[in-house]
PDB file of C-alpha atoms and ligand atoms in Angstrom:
ATOM      1  CA  MET A 346      14.123   1.360  15.501  1.00  0.00           C
ATOM      2  CA  GLY A 347      10.905   3.404  15.647  1.00  0.00           C
ATOM      3  CA  TYR A 348       7.885   3.712  13.430  1.00  0.00           C
ATOM      4  CA  ASP A 349       8.443   5.951  10.421  1.00  0.00           C
ATOM      5  CA  TYR A 350       5.296   8.019   9.666  1.00  0.00           C
ATOM      6  CA  ASP A 351       4.941   9.707   6.261  1.00  0.00           C
ATOM      7  CA  ASP A 352       2.836  12.837   6.807  1.00  0.00           C
ATOM      8  CA  GLN A 353       2.143  13.100   3.052  1.00  0.00           C
ATOM      9  CA  ASN A 354       0.092   9.889   2.993  1.00  0.00           C
ATOM     10  CA  ILE A 355      -3.456  10.245   1.667  1.00  0.00           C
ATOM     11  CA  PHE A 356      -5.186   9.820   5.029  1.00  0.00           C
ATOM     12  CA  ALA A 357      -2.964  12.455   6.655  1.00  0.00           C
ATOM     13  CA  ARG A 358      -4.091  14.757   3.854  1.00  0.00           C
ATOM     14  CA  ILE A 359      -7.744  13.864   4.487  1.00  0.00           C
ATOM     15  CA  LEU A 360      -7.250  14.662   8.195  1.00  0.00           C
ATOM     16  CA  ARG A 361      -5.786  18.068   7.266  1.00  0.00           C
ATOM     17  CA  GLY A 362      -8.802  18.764   5.021  1.00  0.00           C
ATOM     18  CA  GLU A 363      -6.681  18.836   1.860  1.00  0.00           C
ATOM     19  CA  ILE A 364      -8.719  16.034   0.258  1.00  0.00           C
ATOM     20  CA  PRO A 365     -12.491  15.618   0.661  1.00  0.00           C
ATOM     21  CA  ASN A 366     -14.055  12.586   2.256  1.00  0.00           C
ATOM     22  CA  ARG A 367     -17.537  11.245   2.939  1.00  0.00           C
ATOM     23  CA  THR A 368     -17.561  11.324   6.728  1.00  0.00           C
ATOM     24  CA  VAL A 369     -19.671   8.755   8.566  1.00  0.00           C
ATOM     25  CA  PHE A 370     -18.707   9.763  12.104  1.00  0.00           C
ATOM     26  CA  GLU A 371     -16.062  11.816  13.842  1.00  0.00           C
ATOM     27  CA  SER A 372     -14.877  12.117  17.418  1.00  0.00           C
ATOM     28  CA  ALA A 373     -12.116  13.790  19.399  1.00  0.00           C
ATOM     29  CA  HIS A 374      -9.448  11.297  18.336  1.00  0.00           C
ATOM     30  CA  SER A 375     -10.910   9.430  15.352  1.00  0.00           C
ATOM     31  CA  LEU A 376     -12.485   9.884  11.924  1.00  0.00           C
ATOM     32  CA  ALA A 377     -14.639   7.411   9.980  1.00  0.00           C
ATOM     33  CA  PHE A 378     -15.335   7.842   6.273  1.00  0.00           C
ATOM     34  CA  GLU A 379     -16.481   5.809   3.270  1.00  0.00           C
ATOM     35  CA  ASP A 380     -13.862   3.896   1.309  1.00  0.00           C
ATOM     36  CA  ILE A 381     -13.443   5.386  -2.170  1.00  0.00           C
ATOM     37  CA  THR A 382     -13.579   1.885  -3.732  1.00  0.00           C
ATOM     38  CA  PRO A 383     -16.164   0.011  -1.663  1.00  0.00           C
ATOM     39  CA  GLN A 384     -15.903  -3.767  -1.634  1.00  0.00           C
ATOM     40  CA  ALA A 385     -19.208  -4.313   0.192  1.00  0.00           C
ATOM     41  CA  PRO A 386     -22.433  -2.312   0.735  1.00  0.00           C
ATOM     42  CA  THR A 387     -20.850  -1.079   3.980  1.00  0.00           C
ATOM     43  CA  HIS A 388     -17.169  -0.236   3.578  1.00  0.00           C
ATOM     44  CA  VAL A 389     -16.015   2.395   6.037  1.00  0.00           C
ATOM     45  CA  LEU A 390     -12.460   3.246   7.064  1.00  0.00           C
ATOM     46  CA  VAL A 391     -11.830   4.254  10.666  1.00  0.00           C
ATOM     47  CA  ILE A 392      -8.616   6.150  11.370  1.00  0.00           C
ATOM     48  CA  PRO A 393      -7.092   7.772  14.438  1.00  0.00           C
ATOM     49  CA  ARG A 394      -6.342  11.492  14.136  1.00  0.00           C
ATOM     50  CA  GLY A 395      -2.864  10.833  15.528  1.00  0.00           C
ATOM     51  CA  ALA A 396       0.133   9.952  13.348  1.00  0.00           C
ATOM     52  CA  TYR A 397       0.178   6.153  13.632  1.00  0.00           C
ATOM     53  CA  VAL A 398       1.354   3.920  10.817  1.00  0.00           C
ATOM     54  CA  SER A 399      -0.287   0.666  11.775  1.00  0.00           C
ATOM     55  CA  PHE A 400      -2.285  -1.188  14.393  1.00  0.00           C
ATOM     56  CA  ASP A 401       0.830  -2.313  16.288  1.00  0.00           C
ATOM     57  CA  HIS A 402       2.188   1.251  16.321  1.00  0.00           C
ATOM     58  CA  PHE A 403      -1.136   2.519  17.697  1.00  0.00           C
ATOM     59  CA  ALA A 404      -1.626  -0.305  20.201  1.00  0.00           C
ATOM     60  CA  LEU A 405       1.846   0.177  21.647  1.00  0.00           C
ATOM     61  CA  GLU A 406       2.196   3.978  21.605  1.00  0.00           C
ATOM     62  CA  ALA A 407      -1.243   5.650  21.611  1.00  0.00           C
ATOM     63  CA  SER A 408      -2.695   7.066  24.823  1.00  0.00           C
ATOM     64  CA  GLU A 409      -5.498   5.259  26.611  1.00  0.00           C
ATOM     65  CA  ALA A 410      -7.863   8.098  25.635  1.00  0.00           C
ATOM     66  CA  GLU A 411      -7.021   7.603  21.941  1.00  0.00           C
ATOM     67  CA  ILE A 412      -7.440   3.839  22.159  1.00  0.00           C
ATOM     68  CA  VAL A 413     -10.789   4.008  23.943  1.00  0.00           C
ATOM     69  CA  ASP A 414     -12.036   6.627  21.478  1.00  0.00           C
ATOM     70  CA  TYR A 415     -10.904   4.538  18.506  1.00  0.00           C
ATOM     71  CA  VAL A 416     -12.500   1.304  19.670  1.00  0.00           C
ATOM     72  CA  ARG A 417     -15.740   3.078  20.563  1.00  0.00           C
ATOM     73  CA  THR A 418     -15.754   4.792  17.163  1.00  0.00           C
ATOM     74  CA  ILE A 419     -15.515   1.431  15.396  1.00  0.00           C
ATOM     75  CA  GLY A 420     -18.488   0.177  17.419  1.00  0.00           C
ATOM     76  CA  THR A 421     -20.431   3.355  16.680  1.00  0.00           C
ATOM     77  CA  VAL A 422     -19.740   3.027  12.959  1.00  0.00           C
ATOM     78  CA  ALA A 423     -21.041  -0.554  12.952  1.00  0.00           C
ATOM     79  CA  LYS A 424     -24.223   0.718  14.602  1.00  0.00           C
ATOM     80  CA  ILE A 425     -24.632   3.748  12.315  1.00  0.00           C
ATOM     81  CA  CYS A 426     -24.235   1.491   9.275  1.00  0.00           C
ATOM     82  CA  GLY A 427     -26.760  -1.009  10.625  1.00  0.00           C
ATOM     83  CA  VAL A 428     -24.388  -3.983  10.598  1.00  0.00           C
ATOM     84  CA  ASP A 429     -23.931  -4.304  14.392  1.00  0.00           C
ATOM     85  CA  LEU A 430     -25.221  -7.441  16.041  1.00  0.00           C
ATOM     86  CA  GLY A 431     -27.845  -5.455  17.913  1.00  0.00           C
ATOM     87  CA  GLU A 432     -29.665  -4.778  14.645  1.00  0.00           C
ATOM     88  CA  GLY A 433     -27.838  -6.108  11.610  1.00  0.00           C
ATOM     89  CA  GLY A 434     -26.246  -9.167  10.107  1.00  0.00           C
ATOM     90  CA  GLY A 435     -22.683  -8.659  11.240  1.00  0.00           C
ATOM     91  CA  PHE A 436     -19.484  -7.301   9.796  1.00  0.00           C
ATOM     92  CA  ARG A 437     -15.762  -7.854   9.387  1.00  0.00           C
ATOM     93  CA  LEU A 438     -12.907  -5.671  10.616  1.00  0.00           C
ATOM     94  CA  ILE A 439      -9.640  -5.704   8.656  1.00  0.00           C
ATOM     95  CA  ALA A 440      -6.451  -3.852   9.569  1.00  0.00           C
ATOM     96  CA  ASN A 441      -3.775  -4.518   6.963  1.00  0.00           C
ATOM     97  CA  ALA A 442      -0.235  -3.789   8.161  1.00  0.00           C
ATOM     98  CA  GLY A 443       2.987  -3.502   6.223  1.00  0.00           C
ATOM     99  CA  ARG A 444       4.333  -5.563   3.342  1.00  0.00           C
ATOM    100  CA  ASP A 445       2.932  -8.959   4.226  1.00  0.00           C
ATOM    101  CA  GLY A 446      -0.417  -7.465   5.281  1.00  0.00           C
ATOM    102  CA  VAL A 447      -0.528  -5.596   1.948  1.00  0.00           C
ATOM    103  CA  GLN A 448      -1.149  -2.167   3.455  1.00  0.00           C
ATOM    104  CA  GLU A 449      -1.607   0.466   0.755  1.00  0.00           C
ATOM    105  CA  VAL A 450      -1.941   3.611   2.884  1.00  0.00           C
ATOM    106  CA  PRO A 451       0.593   3.962   5.739  1.00  0.00           C
ATOM    107  CA  HIS A 452      -1.777   5.508   8.293  1.00  0.00           C
ATOM    108  CA  LEU A 453      -3.643   3.074  10.548  1.00  0.00           C
ATOM    109  CA  HIS A 454      -7.107   2.284   9.246  1.00  0.00           C
ATOM    110  CA  VAL A 455      -9.594  -0.408  10.152  1.00  0.00           C
ATOM    111  CA  HIS A 456     -11.931  -1.426   7.350  1.00  0.00           C
ATOM    112  CA  VAL A 457     -15.510  -2.005   8.537  1.00  0.00           C
ATOM    113  CA  LEU A 458     -17.148  -4.257   5.947  1.00  0.00           C
ATOM    114  CA  GLY A 459     -20.686  -5.604   5.884  1.00  0.00           C
ATOM    115  CA  GLY A 460     -24.095  -5.541   4.285  1.00  0.00           C
ATOM    116  CA  ARG A 461     -23.618  -8.847   2.467  1.00  0.00           C
ATOM    117  CA  ALA A 462     -22.232 -12.300   3.242  1.00  0.00           C
ATOM    118  CA  LEU A 463     -18.460 -11.755   3.035  1.00  0.00           C
ATOM    119  CA  GLY A 464     -17.297 -15.321   2.480  1.00  0.00           C
ATOM    120  CA  ARG A 465     -14.356 -16.972   4.176  1.00  0.00           C
ATOM    121  CA  MET A 466     -11.589 -14.735   5.427  1.00  0.00           C
ATOM    122  CA  LEU A 467      -8.597 -16.355   3.712  1.00  0.00           C
ATOM    123  CA  GLN A 468      -7.915 -19.246   1.397  1.00  0.00           C
ATOM    124  CA  PRO A 469      -6.081 -22.248   2.906  1.00  0.00           C
ATOM    125  CA  VAL A 470      -2.354 -22.308   2.080  1.00  0.00           C
TER     126      VAL A 470
HETATM  127  P1  5GP B 439      -5.246  -0.842   2.628  1.00  0.00           P
HETATM  128  O1  5GP B 439      -4.945  -1.698   1.424  1.00  0.00           O
HETATM  129  O2  5GP B 439      -4.124   0.114   2.938  1.00  0.00           O
HETATM  130  O3  5GP B 439      -5.684  -1.642   3.811  1.00  0.00           O
HETATM  131  O4  5GP B 439      -6.518  -0.010   2.232  1.00  0.00           O
HETATM  132  C1  5GP B 439      -6.482   1.297   1.746  1.00  0.00           C
HETATM  133  C2  5GP B 439      -7.898   1.668   1.376  1.00  0.00           C
HETATM  134  O5  5GP B 439      -7.954   3.052   1.196  1.00  0.00           O
HETATM  135  C3  5GP B 439      -8.392   1.024   0.082  1.00  0.00           C
HETATM  136  O6  5GP B 439      -9.568   0.256   0.349  1.00  0.00           O
HETATM  137  C4  5GP B 439      -8.691   2.212  -0.827  1.00  0.00           C
HETATM  138  O7  5GP B 439      -9.843   2.038  -1.619  1.00  0.00           O
HETATM  139  C5  5GP B 439      -8.848   3.355   0.156  1.00  0.00           C
HETATM  140  N1  5GP B 439      -8.469   4.671  -0.346  1.00  0.00           N
HETATM  141  C6  5GP B 439      -7.337   4.982  -1.023  1.00  0.00           C
HETATM  142  N2  5GP B 439      -7.310   6.289  -1.310  1.00  0.00           N
HETATM  143  C7  5GP B 439      -8.464   6.814  -0.799  1.00  0.00           C
HETATM  144  C8  5GP B 439      -9.006   8.138  -0.792  1.00  0.00           C
HETATM  145  O8  5GP B 439      -8.440   9.087  -1.290  1.00  0.00           O
HETATM  146  N3  5GP B 439     -10.211   8.290  -0.169  1.00  0.00           N
HETATM  147  C9  5GP B 439     -10.879   7.253   0.415  1.00  0.00           C
HETATM  148  N4  5GP B 439     -12.048   7.506   0.993  1.00  0.00           N
HETATM  149  N5  5GP B 439     -10.383   6.000   0.404  1.00  0.00           N
HETATM  150  C10 5GP B 439      -9.194   5.781  -0.190  1.00  0.00           C
END
């Protein structure tokens, strides 16, 4: 059973230029843009240009060039937004996947959140 990618998802449409976005940074294999409903002063979504549903899909099937570009883009975004540990107060990365991860958009995206104290990650069960 493979990964089933829906090319009508909203981030695929952003990548095709069908829907506008507020770009923070772009590279050969990745795009970073502001979340439309920010949950922190910094809330940027980083997506690969390739058709990957989730982090596991990307980690297992993307090329090394795509993976390096993606990870470097996340680091660059943290720096551009001033939340990196070189300059800022830190950040949180979130990659929701699938039903249990409560993923809304089925194209891999890492949320880069920062600019305020974010509280604990999860509540105890
Ligand atoms: P998920 O729950 O899948 O991890 O997060 C999806 C994120 O995409 C949400 O934070 C939501 O606000 C954001 N989002 C949904 N539609 C759009 C859109 O059209 N443009 C932008 N920039 N963000 C979107």
